[in-house]
Amino acid sequence: QSNESCSASASPLEFGEMLRQFKRTIVITGTLAVDCSEKLPYRIALDAGQHYDAATPQNRRLAGPNGAYSLYTVLMPNAGSGGPIWGDQGLGDTLTAGAPFSSVGNGNGLVQRANFTAVTFGVVPGNGNANGSYTDTLTMTIAY
Protein backbone atom coordinates (compact mmCIF):
# COMPACT_ATOMS: atom_id res chain seq x y z
CA GLN A 1 0.00 0.00 0.00
CA SER A 2 1.32 3.39 -0.99
CA ASN A 3 1.17 6.53 1.11
CA GLU A 4 1.96 8.79 -1.82
CA SER A 5 -0.12 11.92 -2.03
CA CYS A 6 -0.26 15.09 -4.06
CA SER A 7 -2.36 18.25 -3.89
CA ALA A 8 -2.32 21.55 -5.73
CA SER A 9 -4.04 24.92 -5.66
CA ALA A 10 -3.70 28.21 -7.49
CA SER A 11 -4.39 31.80 -6.54
CA PRO A 12 -7.50 33.46 -8.04
CA LEU A 13 -6.71 35.74 -10.98
CA GLU A 14 -7.91 39.35 -11.08
CA PHE A 15 -7.19 41.31 -14.26
CA GLY A 16 -8.67 44.59 -13.03
CA GLU A 17 -10.17 47.07 -15.48
CA MET A 18 -10.03 45.92 -19.09
CA LEU A 19 -10.25 48.14 -22.16
CA ARG A 20 -11.55 47.38 -25.64
CA GLN A 21 -9.70 44.58 -27.46
CA PHE A 22 -6.21 45.47 -28.73
CA LYS A 23 -6.14 48.78 -26.80
CA ARG A 24 -4.11 47.23 -24.01
CA THR A 25 -3.21 43.75 -22.86
CA ILE A 26 -3.06 43.06 -19.13
CA VAL A 27 -0.38 40.71 -17.82
CA ILE A 28 -0.70 39.37 -14.27
CA THR A 29 1.07 36.76 -12.16
CA GLY A 30 -0.57 33.97 -10.20
CA THR A 31 0.88 31.40 -7.83
CA LEU A 32 0.63 27.63 -7.99
CA ALA A 33 1.17 25.72 -4.74
CA VAL A 34 1.98 22.00 -4.96
CA ASP A 35 2.43 19.57 -2.08
CA CYS A 36 3.53 16.11 -3.24
CA SER A 37 5.29 13.19 -1.64
CA GLU A 38 9.05 13.05 -2.04
CA LYS A 39 10.28 12.11 -5.54
CA LEU A 40 6.69 11.69 -6.79
CA PRO A 41 6.22 12.62 -10.48
CA TYR A 42 3.05 14.61 -11.19
CA ARG A 43 1.17 16.49 -13.92
CA ILE A 44 -1.18 19.41 -13.29
CA ALA A 45 -3.67 20.34 -16.01
CA LEU A 46 -5.96 23.35 -16.46
CA ASP A 47 -9.12 22.81 -18.50
CA ALA A 48 -10.52 25.19 -21.13
CA GLY A 49 -12.87 26.92 -18.70
CA GLN A 50 -16.63 27.48 -18.77
CA HIS A 51 -16.76 29.79 -21.81
CA TYR A 52 -14.27 28.23 -24.23
CA ASP A 53 -14.93 28.66 -27.96
CA ALA A 54 -13.21 26.35 -30.45
CA ALA A 55 -12.99 29.32 -32.85
CA THR A 56 -10.16 30.65 -30.63
CA PRO A 57 -8.39 27.40 -29.64
CA GLN A 58 -5.28 29.11 -28.23
CA ASN A 59 -7.31 31.12 -25.70
CA ARG A 60 -9.90 30.82 -22.98
CA ARG A 61 -12.71 33.37 -22.60
CA LEU A 62 -13.96 35.55 -19.77
CA ALA A 63 -17.72 36.04 -20.22
CA GLY A 64 -19.21 39.47 -19.64
CA PRO A 65 -22.60 41.15 -20.01
CA ASN A 66 -24.67 41.18 -23.24
CA GLY A 67 -22.53 38.63 -25.07
CA ALA A 68 -19.27 40.54 -24.53
CA TYR A 69 -16.14 38.55 -23.71
CA SER A 70 -12.41 38.86 -23.28
CA LEU A 71 -9.90 36.35 -24.63
CA TYR A 72 -7.19 35.34 -22.20
CA THR A 73 -4.43 32.80 -21.83
CA VAL A 74 -2.69 31.16 -18.89
CA LEU A 75 0.96 30.27 -19.40
CA MET A 76 2.97 27.42 -17.93
CA PRO A 77 4.37 27.90 -14.41
CA ASN A 78 8.01 29.03 -14.26
CA ALA A 79 7.96 29.88 -17.99
CA GLY A 80 7.42 33.66 -17.78
CA SER A 81 5.38 35.78 -20.16
CA GLY A 82 6.75 34.07 -23.28
CA GLY A 83 6.06 30.55 -22.14
CA PRO A 84 3.83 27.85 -23.59
CA ILE A 85 0.10 27.66 -22.84
CA TRP A 86 -0.92 25.76 -19.72
CA GLY A 87 -3.67 23.34 -20.75
CA ASP A 88 -4.72 19.75 -20.41
CA GLN A 89 -3.57 17.97 -23.58
CA GLY A 90 -3.40 14.26 -22.75
CA LEU A 91 -5.14 14.81 -19.40
CA GLY A 92 -8.71 15.87 -20.18
CA ASP A 93 -8.14 17.28 -23.68
CA THR A 94 -10.48 20.28 -23.33
CA LEU A 95 -7.69 22.75 -24.25
CA THR A 96 -5.37 20.72 -26.45
CA ALA A 97 -3.41 23.85 -27.41
CA GLY A 98 -1.54 23.51 -24.11
CA ALA A 99 0.04 20.73 -22.12
CA PRO A 100 -0.12 20.05 -18.36
CA PHE A 101 2.58 21.35 -16.05
CA SER A 102 4.81 18.35 -15.32
CA SER A 103 7.37 17.62 -12.68
CA VAL A 104 9.22 14.32 -12.63
CA GLY A 105 10.52 13.34 -9.22
CA ASN A 106 10.49 16.86 -7.79
CA GLY A 107 8.03 16.39 -4.95
CA ASN A 108 9.80 16.86 -1.65
CA GLY A 109 7.01 16.50 0.90
CA LEU A 110 6.86 20.28 1.36
CA VAL A 111 4.70 22.90 -0.35
CA GLN A 112 6.46 24.18 -3.46
CA ARG A 113 5.36 27.41 -5.13
CA ALA A 114 5.69 28.43 -8.75
CA ASN A 115 4.58 31.64 -10.44
CA PHE A 116 2.58 31.59 -13.65
CA THR A 117 1.53 34.33 -16.05
CA ALA A 118 -1.97 35.13 -17.34
CA VAL A 119 -2.71 37.60 -20.13
CA THR A 120 -6.01 39.15 -21.24
CA PHE A 121 -6.35 40.83 -24.63
CA GLY A 122 -9.21 43.22 -23.89
CA VAL A 123 -12.97 43.27 -24.28
CA VAL A 124 -14.79 42.18 -27.43
CA PRO A 125 -18.17 43.98 -27.24
CA GLY A 126 -21.38 41.98 -27.65
CA ASN A 127 -24.92 43.23 -28.21
CA GLY A 128 -25.10 46.19 -25.88
CA ASN A 129 -23.26 47.70 -22.96
CA ALA A 130 -20.04 45.76 -22.32
CA ASN A 131 -19.41 47.35 -18.91
CA GLY A 132 -19.50 44.92 -15.99
CA SER A 133 -17.84 41.86 -14.53
CA TYR A 134 -16.09 39.23 -16.64
CA THR A 135 -15.61 35.77 -15.18
CA ASP A 136 -14.51 32.25 -15.94
CA THR A 137 -13.81 29.19 -13.82
CA LEU A 138 -10.98 26.77 -14.58
CA THR A 139 -10.75 23.24 -13.23
CA MET A 140 -7.33 21.98 -12.18
CA THR A 141 -6.61 18.25 -12.44
CA ILE A 142 -3.60 16.62 -10.85
CA ALA A 143 -2.34 13.19 -11.89
CA TYR A 144 0.38 11.32 -10.02
mmCIF file of N, CA and C in Angstrom, residues 8-132:
data_model
loop_
_atom_site.group_PDB
_atom_site.id
_atom_site.type_symbol
_atom_site.label_atom_id
_atom_site.label_comp_id
_atom_site.label_asym_id
_atom_site.label_seq_id
_atom_site.Cartn_x
_atom_site.Cartn_y
_atom_site.Cartn_z
ATOM 1 N N ALA A 8 -2.724 20.300 -5.087
ATOM 2 C CA ALA A 8 -2.316 21.550 -5.729
ATOM 3 C C ALA A 8 -3.439 22.566 -5.634
ATOM 4 N N SER A 9 -3.067 23.832 -5.624
ATOM 5 C CA SER A 9 -4.039 24.922 -5.660
ATOM 6 C C SER A 9 -3.386 26.109 -6.354
ATOM 7 N N ALA A 10 -4.218 27.011 -6.828
ATOM 8 C CA ALA A 10 -3.702 28.213 -7.490
ATOM 9 C C ALA A 10 -4.450 29.430 -6.966
ATOM 10 N N SER A 11 -3.769 30.558 -6.986
ATOM 11 C CA SER A 11 -4.394 31.796 -6.541
ATOM 12 C C SER A 11 -5.441 32.244 -7.556
ATOM 13 N N PRO A 12 -6.524 32.892 -7.091
ATOM 14 C CA PRO A 12 -7.498 33.457 -8.035
ATOM 15 C C PRO A 12 -6.831 34.557 -8.866
ATOM 16 N N LEU A 13 -7.286 34.720 -10.091
ATOM 17 C CA LEU A 13 -6.714 35.736 -10.980
ATOM 18 C C LEU A 13 -7.664 36.920 -11.079
ATOM 19 N N GLU A 14 -7.129 38.117 -10.985
ATOM 20 C CA GLU A 14 -7.915 39.351 -11.079
ATOM 21 C C GLU A 14 -7.208 40.268 -12.061
ATOM 22 N N PHE A 15 -7.808 40.475 -13.230
ATOM 23 C CA PHE A 15 -7.185 41.309 -14.258
ATOM 24 C C PHE A 15 -7.407 42.803 -14.032
ATOM 25 N N GLY A 16 -8.384 43.173 -13.225
ATOM 26 C CA GLY A 16 -8.673 44.595 -13.027
ATOM 27 C C GLY A 16 -9.485 45.138 -14.192
ATOM 28 N N GLU A 17 -9.385 46.436 -14.428
ATOM 29 C CA GLU A 17 -10.172 47.074 -15.484
ATOM 30 C C GLU A 17 -9.591 46.769 -16.858
ATOM 31 N N MET A 18 -10.455 46.261 -17.736
ATOM 32 C CA MET A 18 -10.031 45.915 -19.087
ATOM 33 C C MET A 18 -10.589 46.932 -20.078
ATOM 34 N N LEU A 19 -9.814 47.247 -21.099
ATOM 35 C CA LEU A 19 -10.247 48.145 -22.159
ATOM 36 C C LEU A 19 -10.668 47.329 -23.375
ATOM 37 N N ARG A 20 -11.144 48.023 -24.388
ATOM 38 C CA ARG A 20 -11.555 47.378 -25.639
ATOM 39 C C ARG A 20 -10.392 46.566 -26.211
ATOM 40 N N GLN A 21 -10.720 45.484 -26.921
ATOM 41 C CA GLN A 21 -9.704 44.583 -27.464
ATOM 42 C C GLN A 21 -8.644 45.347 -28.250
ATOM 43 N N PHE A 22 -7.410 44.953 -28.062
ATOM 44 C CA PHE A 22 -6.210 45.472 -28.730
ATOM 45 C C PHE A 22 -5.803 46.875 -28.261
ATOM 46 N N LYS A 23 -6.561 47.484 -27.356
ATOM 47 C CA LYS A 23 -6.141 48.781 -26.803
ATOM 48 C C LYS A 23 -5.022 48.581 -25.790
ATOM 49 N N ARG A 24 -5.126 47.502 -25.025
ATOM 50 C CA ARG A 24 -4.105 47.228 -24.013
ATOM 51 C C ARG A 24 -4.271 45.801 -23.520
ATOM 52 N N THR A 25 -3.168 45.048 -23.495
ATOM 53 C CA THR A 25 -3.208 43.746 -22.855
ATOM 54 C C THR A 25 -2.883 43.938 -21.377
ATOM 55 N N ILE A 26 -3.357 43.038 -20.565
ATOM 56 C CA ILE A 26 -3.058 43.063 -19.133
ATOM 57 C C ILE A 26 -2.350 41.757 -18.800
ATOM 58 N N VAL A 27 -1.183 41.871 -18.200
ATOM 59 C CA VAL A 27 -0.384 40.706 -17.816
ATOM 60 C C VAL A 27 -0.333 40.657 -16.293
ATOM 61 N N ILE A 28 -0.731 39.523 -15.724
ATOM 62 C CA ILE A 28 -0.704 39.370 -14.269
ATOM 63 C C ILE A 28 0.012 38.073 -13.910
ATOM 64 N N THR A 29 0.378 37.955 -12.645
ATOM 65 C CA THR A 29 1.066 36.759 -12.156
ATOM 66 C C THR A 29 0.214 36.081 -11.098
ATOM 67 N N GLY A 30 0.099 34.772 -11.212
ATOM 68 C CA GLY A 30 -0.572 33.966 -10.203
ATOM 69 C C GLY A 30 0.432 33.030 -9.563
ATOM 70 N N THR A 31 -0.005 32.332 -8.535
ATOM 71 C CA THR A 31 0.878 31.402 -7.833
ATOM 72 C C THR A 31 0.240 30.021 -7.753
ATOM 73 N N LEU A 32 1.017 29.022 -8.125
ATOM 74 C CA LEU A 32 0.632 27.630 -7.994
ATOM 75 C C LEU A 32 1.326 27.074 -6.757
ATOM 76 N N ALA A 33 0.592 26.384 -5.911
ATOM 77 C CA ALA A 33 1.171 25.721 -4.743
ATOM 78 C C ALA A 33 0.952 24.216 -4.896
ATOM 79 N N VAL A 34 2.039 23.454 -4.789
ATOM 80 C CA VAL A 34 1.981 22.003 -4.956
ATOM 81 C C VAL A 34 2.606 21.340 -3.730
ATOM 82 N N ASP A 35 1.920 20.328 -3.224
ATOM 83 C CA ASP A 35 2.428 19.571 -2.077
ATOM 84 C C ASP A 35 2.350 18.086 -2.436
ATOM 85 N N CYS A 36 3.486 17.514 -2.828
ATOM 86 C CA CYS A 36 3.530 16.112 -3.244
ATOM 87 C C CYS A 36 4.571 15.349 -2.441
ATOM 88 N N SER A 37 4.340 14.061 -2.318
ATOM 89 C CA SER A 37 5.292 13.188 -1.640
ATOM 90 C C SER A 37 6.656 13.274 -2.316
ATOM 91 N N GLU A 38 7.670 12.968 -1.548
ATOM 92 C CA GLU A 38 9.050 13.052 -2.039
ATOM 93 C C GLU A 38 9.259 12.188 -3.276
ATOM 94 N N LYS A 39 9.893 12.770 -4.280
ATOM 95 C CA LYS A 39 10.276 12.112 -5.537
ATOM 96 C C LYS A 39 9.082 11.605 -6.351
ATOM 97 N N LEU A 40 7.890 12.122 -6.080
ATOM 98 C CA LEU A 40 6.695 11.691 -6.790
ATOM 99 C C LEU A 40 6.512 12.514 -8.071
ATOM 100 N N PRO A 41 6.491 11.873 -9.245
ATOM 101 C CA PRO A 41 6.220 12.616 -10.477
ATOM 102 C C PRO A 41 4.735 13.001 -10.540
ATOM 103 N N TYR A 42 4.438 14.171 -11.088
ATOM 104 C CA TYR A 42 3.052 14.613 -11.190
ATOM 105 C C TYR A 42 2.851 15.479 -12.425
ATOM 106 N N ARG A 43 1.584 15.580 -12.836
ATOM 107 C CA ARG A 43 1.170 16.488 -13.916
ATOM 108 C C ARG A 43 -0.047 17.264 -13.426
ATOM 109 N N ILE A 44 -0.062 18.564 -13.690
ATOM 110 C CA ILE A 44 -1.180 19.413 -13.286
ATOM 111 C C ILE A 44 -1.744 20.077 -14.536
ATOM 112 N N ALA A 45 -3.023 19.815 -14.807
ATOM 113 C CA ALA A 45 -3.669 20.336 -16.005
ATOM 114 C C ALA A 45 -4.688 21.415 -15.640
ATOM 115 N N LEU A 46 -4.888 22.364 -16.562
ATOM 116 C CA LEU A 46 -5.964 23.348 -16.461
ATOM 117 C C LEU A 46 -6.888 23.138 -17.654
ATOM 118 N N ASP A 47 -8.188 23.031 -17.396
ATOM 119 C CA ASP A 47 -9.117 22.813 -18.495
ATOM 120 C C ASP A 47 -9.378 24.119 -19.261
ATOM 121 N N ALA A 48 -10.254 24.047 -20.251
ATOM 122 C CA ALA A 48 -10.520 25.186 -21.130
ATOM 123 C C ALA A 48 -11.403 26.251 -20.492
ATOM 124 N N GLY A 49 -11.998 25.952 -19.358
ATOM 125 C CA GLY A 49 -12.872 26.918 -18.695
ATOM 126 C C GLY A 49 -14.318 26.768 -19.136
ATOM 127 N N GLN A 50 -15.193 27.585 -18.539
ATOM 128 C CA GLN A 50 -16.630 27.483 -18.770
ATOM 129 C C GLN A 50 -17.085 28.111 -20.087
ATOM 130 N N HIS A 51 -16.284 29.002 -20.663
ATOM 131 C CA HIS A 51 -16.755 29.793 -21.806
ATOM 132 C C HIS A 51 -15.879 29.605 -23.042
ATOM 133 N N TYR A 52 -15.166 28.512 -23.118
ATOM 134 C CA TYR A 52 -14.265 28.233 -24.230
ATOM 135 C C TYR A 52 -15.021 28.210 -25.555
ATOM 136 N N ASP A 53 -14.377 28.690 -26.606
ATOM 137 C CA ASP A 53 -14.930 28.664 -27.956
ATOM 138 C C ASP A 53 -13.863 28.091 -28.885
ATOM 139 N N ALA A 54 -14.183 27.006 -29.572
ATOM 140 C CA ALA A 54 -13.215 26.347 -30.454
ATOM 141 C C ALA A 54 -12.726 27.260 -31.579
ATOM 142 N N ALA A 55 -13.423 28.367 -31.822
ATOM 143 C CA ALA A 55 -12.987 29.322 -32.852
ATOM 144 C C ALA A 55 -11.696 30.031 -32.437
ATOM 145 N N THR A 56 -11.395 30.031 -31.144
ATOM 146 C CA THR A 56 -10.157 30.646 -30.630
ATOM 147 C C THR A 56 -9.431 29.609 -29.776
ATOM 148 N N PRO A 57 -8.890 28.554 -30.397
ATOM 149 C CA PRO A 57 -8.385 27.403 -29.637
ATOM 150 C C PRO A 57 -7.161 27.682 -28.776
ATOM 151 N N GLN A 58 -6.462 28.777 -29.022
ATOM 152 C CA GLN A 58 -5.284 29.113 -28.227
ATOM 153 C C GLN A 58 -5.661 29.839 -26.930
ATOM 154 N N ASN A 59 -6.908 30.272 -26.820
ATOM 155 C CA ASN A 59 -7.311 31.118 -25.695
ATOM 156 C C ASN A 59 -8.546 30.596 -24.983
ATOM 157 N N ARG A 60 -8.674 31.021 -23.740
ATOM 158 C CA ARG A 60 -9.896 30.822 -22.979
ATOM 159 C C ARG A 60 -10.677 32.128 -23.069
ATOM 160 N N ARG A 61 -11.908 32.153 -22.522
ATOM 161 C CA ARG A 61 -12.708 33.375 -22.595
ATOM 162 C C ARG A 61 -13.313 33.720 -21.247
ATOM 163 N N LEU A 62 -13.206 34.998 -20.884
ATOM 164 C CA LEU A 62 -13.956 35.548 -19.770
ATOM 165 C C LEU A 62 -15.281 36.025 -20.341
ATOM 166 N N ALA A 63 -16.397 35.630 -19.737
ATOM 167 C CA ALA A 63 -17.716 36.038 -20.220
ATOM 168 C C ALA A 63 -18.177 37.276 -19.460
ATOM 169 N N GLY A 64 -18.702 38.227 -20.214
ATOM 170 C CA GLY A 64 -19.210 39.465 -19.638
ATOM 171 C C GLY A 64 -20.676 39.661 -19.973
ATOM 172 N N PRO A 65 -21.196 40.877 -19.756
ATOM 173 C CA PRO A 65 -22.604 41.155 -20.013
ATOM 174 C C PRO A 65 -22.917 41.268 -21.509
ATOM 175 N N ASN A 66 -24.139 40.961 -21.886
ATOM 176 C CA ASN A 66 -24.672 41.182 -23.239
ATOM 177 C C ASN A 66 -23.838 40.522 -24.334
ATOM 178 N N GLY A 67 -23.293 39.351 -24.057
ATOM 179 C CA GLY A 67 -22.526 38.628 -25.067
ATOM 180 C C GLY A 67 -21.092 39.098 -25.246
ATOM 181 N N ALA A 68 -20.656 40.074 -24.460
ATOM 182 C CA ALA A 68 -19.271 40.540 -24.529
ATOM 183 C C ALA A 68 -18.358 39.499 -23.872
ATOM 184 N N TYR A 69 -17.101 39.465 -24.300
ATOM 185 C CA TYR A 69 -16.140 38.546 -23.708
ATOM 186 C C TYR A 69 -14.737 39.121 -23.847
ATOM 187 N N SER A 70 -13.812 38.503 -23.164
ATOM 188 C CA SER A 70 -12.405 38.857 -23.278
ATOM 189 C C SER A 70 -11.601 37.572 -23.416
ATOM 190 N N LEU A 71 -10.799 37.502 -24.464
ATOM 191 C CA LEU A 71 -9.901 36.353 -24.631
ATOM 192 C C LEU A 71 -8.767 36.466 -23.622
ATOM 193 N N TYR A 72 -8.345 35.338 -23.083
ATOM 194 C CA TYR A 72 -7.186 35.341 -22.195
ATOM 195 C C TYR A 72 -6.453 34.019 -22.313
ATOM 196 N N THR A 73 -5.222 34.022 -21.834
ATOM 197 C CA THR A 73 -4.428 32.802 -21.827
ATOM 198 C C THR A 73 -3.726 32.673 -20.487
ATOM 199 N N VAL A 74 -3.460 31.452 -20.104
ATOM 200 C CA VAL A 74 -2.688 31.158 -18.894
ATOM 201 C C VAL A 74 -1.460 30.385 -19.349
ATOM 202 N N LEU A 75 -0.290 30.863 -18.950
ATOM 203 C CA LEU A 75 0.962 30.267 -19.403
ATOM 204 C C LEU A 75 1.560 29.362 -18.336
ATOM 205 N N MET A 76 2.372 28.444 -18.775
ATOM 206 C CA MET A 76 2.966 27.418 -17.929
ATOM 207 C C MET A 76 3.740 28.018 -16.746
ATOM 208 N N PRO A 77 3.584 27.439 -15.556
ATOM 209 C CA PRO A 77 4.369 27.905 -14.411
ATOM 210 C C PRO A 77 5.866 27.891 -14.700
ATOM 211 N N ASN A 78 6.558 28.857 -14.142
ATOM 212 C CA ASN A 78 8.011 29.026 -14.255
ATOM 213 C C ASN A 78 8.485 29.327 -15.675
ATOM 214 N N ALA A 79 7.572 29.640 -16.600
ATOM 215 C CA ALA A 79 7.963 29.884 -17.988
ATOM 216 C C ALA A 79 7.974 31.368 -18.355
ATOM 217 N N GLY A 80 7.439 32.226 -17.485
ATOM 218 C CA GLY A 80 7.419 33.657 -17.778
ATOM 219 C C GLY A 80 6.373 34.013 -18.814
ATOM 220 N N SER A 81 6.422 35.259 -19.280
ATOM 221 C CA SER A 81 5.380 35.780 -20.163
ATOM 222 C C SER A 81 5.512 35.300 -21.600
ATOM 223 N N GLY A 82 6.602 34.600 -21.939
ATOM 224 C CA GLY A 82 6.752 34.067 -23.284
ATOM 225 C C GLY A 82 6.593 32.562 -23.333
ATOM 226 N N GLY A 83 6.119 31.999 -22.255
ATOM 227 C CA GLY A 83 6.063 30.550 -22.142
ATOM 228 C C GLY A 83 4.918 29.905 -22.888
ATOM 229 N N PRO A 84 4.905 28.577 -22.929
ATOM 230 C CA PRO A 84 3.830 27.846 -23.590
ATOM 231 C C PRO A 84 2.528 27.923 -22.785
ATOM 232 N N ILE A 85 1.428 27.639 -23.458
ATOM 233 C CA ILE A 85 0.102 27.657 -22.838
ATOM 234 C C ILE A 85 -0.028 26.492 -21.863
ATOM 235 N N TRP A 86 -0.630 26.784 -20.718
ATOM 236 C CA TRP A 86 -0.920 25.760 -19.719
ATOM 237 C C TRP A 86 -2.317 25.223 -20.003
ATOM 238 N N GLY A 87 -2.392 23.953 -20.399
ATOM 239 C CA GLY A 87 -3.672 23.344 -20.751
ATOM 240 C C GLY A 87 -3.789 21.955 -20.187
ATOM 241 N N ASP A 88 -4.507 21.105 -20.915
ATOM 242 C CA ASP A 88 -4.723 19.747 -20.411
ATOM 243 C C ASP A 88 -4.611 18.694 -21.513
ATOM 244 N N GLN A 89 -3.773 18.949 -22.503
ATOM 245 C CA GLN A 89 -3.570 17.969 -23.578
ATOM 246 C C GLN A 89 -3.067 16.661 -22.982
ATOM 247 N N GLY A 90 -3.772 15.566 -23.275
ATOM 248 C CA GLY A 90 -3.395 14.264 -22.747
ATOM 249 C C GLY A 90 -3.924 14.001 -21.354
ATOM 250 N N LEU A 91 -4.595 14.971 -20.757
ATOM 251 C CA LEU A 91 -5.138 14.807 -19.402
ATOM 252 C C LEU A 91 -6.447 15.599 -19.322
ATOM 253 N N GLY A 92 -7.424 15.190 -20.119
ATOM 254 C CA GLY A 92 -8.709 15.875 -20.184
ATOM 255 C C GLY A 92 -9.025 16.337 -21.589
ATOM 256 N N ASP A 93 -8.033 16.871 -22.279
ATOM 257 C CA ASP A 93 -8.144 17.283 -23.683
ATOM 258 C C ASP A 93 -9.269 18.283 -23.956
ATOM 259 N N THR A 94 -9.519 19.207 -23.047
ATOM 260 C CA THR A 94 -10.480 20.275 -23.335
ATOM 261 C C THR A 94 -9.781 21.474 -23.971
ATOM 262 N N LEU A 95 -8.493 21.676 -23.654
ATOM 263 C CA LEU A 95 -7.688 22.751 -24.249
ATOM 264 C C LEU A 95 -6.409 22.106 -24.768
ATOM 265 N N THR A 96 -6.499 21.483 -25.933
ATOM 266 C CA THR A 96 -5.372 20.716 -26.450
ATOM 267 C C THR A 96 -4.249 21.608 -26.976
ATOM 268 N N ALA A 97 -4.470 22.934 -26.998
ATOM 269 C CA ALA A 97 -3.408 23.854 -27.413
ATOM 270 C C ALA A 97 -2.296 23.908 -26.376
ATOM 271 N N GLY A 98 -2.548 23.437 -25.158
ATOM 272 C CA GLY A 98 -1.544 23.511 -24.109
ATOM 273 C C GLY A 98 -1.428 22.225 -23.332
ATOM 274 N N ALA A 99 -0.237 21.960 -22.862
ATOM 275 C CA ALA A 99 0.036 20.730 -22.120
ATOM 276 C C ALA A 99 -0.039 20.974 -20.611
ATOM 277 N N PRO A 100 -0.175 19.911 -19.821
ATOM 278 C CA PRO A 100 -0.123 20.053 -18.363
ATOM 279 C C PRO A 100 1.279 20.459 -17.892
ATOM 280 N N PHE A 101 1.326 21.058 -16.724
ATOM 281 C CA PHE A 101 2.584 21.353 -16.047
ATOM 282 C C PHE A 101 3.064 20.030 -15.457
ATOM 283 N N SER A 102 4.283 19.641 -15.771
ATOM 284 C CA SER A 102 4.806 18.352 -15.319
ATOM 285 C C SER A 102 6.041 18.530 -14.457
ATOM 286 N N SER A 103 6.165 17.660 -13.498
ATOM 287 C CA SER A 103 7.372 17.619 -12.681
ATOM 288 C C SER A 103 7.676 16.150 -12.426
ATOM 289 N N VAL A 104 8.861 15.732 -12.787
ATOM 290 C CA VAL A 104 9.224 14.323 -12.630
ATOM 291 C C VAL A 104 10.175 14.190 -11.448
ATOM 292 N N GLY A 105 9.677 13.608 -10.378
ATOM 293 C CA GLY A 105 10.516 13.343 -9.223
ATOM 294 C C GLY A 105 10.903 14.564 -8.413
ATOM 295 N N ASN A 106 10.121 15.648 -8.514
ATOM 296 C CA ASN A 106 10.493 16.863 -7.794
ATOM 297 C C ASN A 106 9.689 17.096 -6.526
ATOM 298 N N GLY A 107 8.720 16.244 -6.226
ATOM 299 C CA GLY A 107 8.028 16.391 -4.953
ATOM 300 C C GLY A 107 9.028 16.217 -3.815
ATOM 301 N N ASN A 108 8.865 16.991 -2.768
ATOM 302 C CA ASN A 108 9.798 16.856 -1.652
ATOM 303 C C ASN A 108 9.077 16.775 -0.306
ATOM 304 N N GLY A 109 7.759 16.595 -0.339
ATOM 305 C CA GLY A 109 7.007 16.503 0.901
ATOM 306 C C GLY A 109 6.685 17.851 1.509
ATOM 307 N N LEU A 110 7.139 18.930 0.893
ATOM 308 C CA LEU A 110 6.863 20.283 1.357
ATOM 309 C C LEU A 110 6.110 21.033 0.267
ATOM 310 N N VAL A 111 5.406 22.092 0.639
ATOM 311 C CA VAL A 111 4.698 22.902 -0.351
ATOM 312 C C VAL A 111 5.714 23.646 -1.210
ATOM 313 N N GLN A 112 5.613 23.456 -2.515
ATOM 314 C CA GLN A 112 6.459 24.178 -3.463
ATOM 315 C C GLN A 112 5.584 25.181 -4.196
ATOM 316 N N ARG A 113 6.121 26.364 -4.442
ATOM 317 C CA ARG A 113 5.359 27.409 -5.128
ATOM 318 C C ARG A 113 6.030 27.748 -6.445
ATOM 319 N N ALA A 114 5.197 28.025 -7.438
ATOM 320 C CA ALA A 114 5.694 28.431 -8.751
ATOM 321 C C ALA A 114 4.786 29.543 -9.270
ATOM 322 N N ASN A 115 5.375 30.571 -9.852
ATOM 323 C CA ASN A 115 4.578 31.643 -10.439
ATOM 324 C C ASN A 115 4.187 31.278 -11.864
ATOM 325 N N PHE A 116 3.016 31.739 -12.266
ATOM 326 C CA PHE A 116 2.583 31.588 -13.649
ATOM 327 C C PHE A 116 2.000 32.911 -14.130
ATOM 328 N N THR A 117 1.964 33.090 -15.439
ATOM 329 C CA THR A 117 1.526 34.335 -16.050
ATOM 330 C C THR A 117 0.181 34.128 -16.734
ATOM 331 N N ALA A 118 -0.694 35.127 -16.614
ATOM 332 C CA ALA A 118 -1.969 35.132 -17.338
ATOM 333 C C ALA A 118 -2.073 36.457 -18.081
ATOM 334 N N VAL A 119 -2.624 36.418 -19.283
ATOM 335 C CA VAL A 119 -2.713 37.603 -20.135
ATOM 336 C C VAL A 119 -4.126 37.708 -20.680
ATOM 337 N N THR A 120 -4.730 38.905 -20.584
ATOM 338 C CA THR A 120 -6.007 39.149 -21.243
ATOM 339 C C THR A 120 -5.789 40.168 -22.354
ATOM 340 N N PHE A 121 -6.562 40.024 -23.420
ATOM 341 C CA PHE A 121 -6.353 40.827 -24.626
ATOM 342 C C PHE A 121 -7.409 41.899 -24.824
ATOM 343 N N GLY A 122 -8.227 42.154 -23.806
ATOM 344 C CA GLY A 122 -9.215 43.222 -23.888
ATOM 345 C C GLY A 122 -10.593 42.723 -24.265
ATOM 346 N N VAL A 123 -11.560 43.608 -24.137
ATOM 347 C CA VAL A 123 -12.968 43.275 -24.283
ATOM 348 C C VAL A 123 -13.404 43.281 -25.748
ATOM 349 N N VAL A 124 -14.112 42.244 -26.137
ATOM 350 C CA VAL A 124 -14.790 42.181 -27.433
ATOM 351 C C VAL A 124 -16.265 42.461 -27.144
ATOM 352 N N PRO A 125 -16.784 43.631 -27.568
ATOM 353 C CA PRO A 125 -18.172 43.984 -27.242
ATOM 354 C C PRO A 125 -19.171 42.994 -27.836
ATOM 355 N N GLY A 126 -20.307 42.855 -27.174
ATOM 356 C CA GLY A 126 -21.381 41.983 -27.649
ATOM 357 C C GLY A 126 -22.520 42.810 -28.213
ATOM 358 N N ASN A 127 -23.710 42.562 -27.720
ATOM 359 C CA ASN A 127 -24.916 43.233 -28.213
ATOM 360 C C ASN A 127 -25.450 44.227 -27.195
ATOM 361 N N GLY A 128 -24.654 45.205 -26.857
ATOM 362 C CA GLY A 128 -25.098 46.189 -25.875
ATOM 363 C C GLY A 128 -23.936 46.626 -25.016
ATOM 364 N N ASN A 129 -24.264 47.163 -23.863
ATOM 365 C CA ASN A 129 -23.263 47.700 -22.956
ATOM 366 C C ASN A 129 -22.334 46.582 -22.481
ATOM 367 N N ALA A 130 -21.025 46.773 -22.698
ATOM 368 C CA ALA A 130 -20.039 45.758 -22.322
ATOM 369 C C ALA A 130 -19.449 46.012 -20.938
ATOM 370 N N ASN A 131 -19.924 47.055 -20.242
ATOM 371 C CA ASN A 131 -19.406 47.347 -18.906
ATOM 372 C C ASN A 131 -19.939 46.338 -17.906
ATOM 373 N N GLY A 132 -19.071 45.860 -17.020
ATOM 374 C CA GLY A 132 -19.495 44.924 -15.994
ATOM 375 C C GLY A 132 -18.405 43.933 -15.655
#
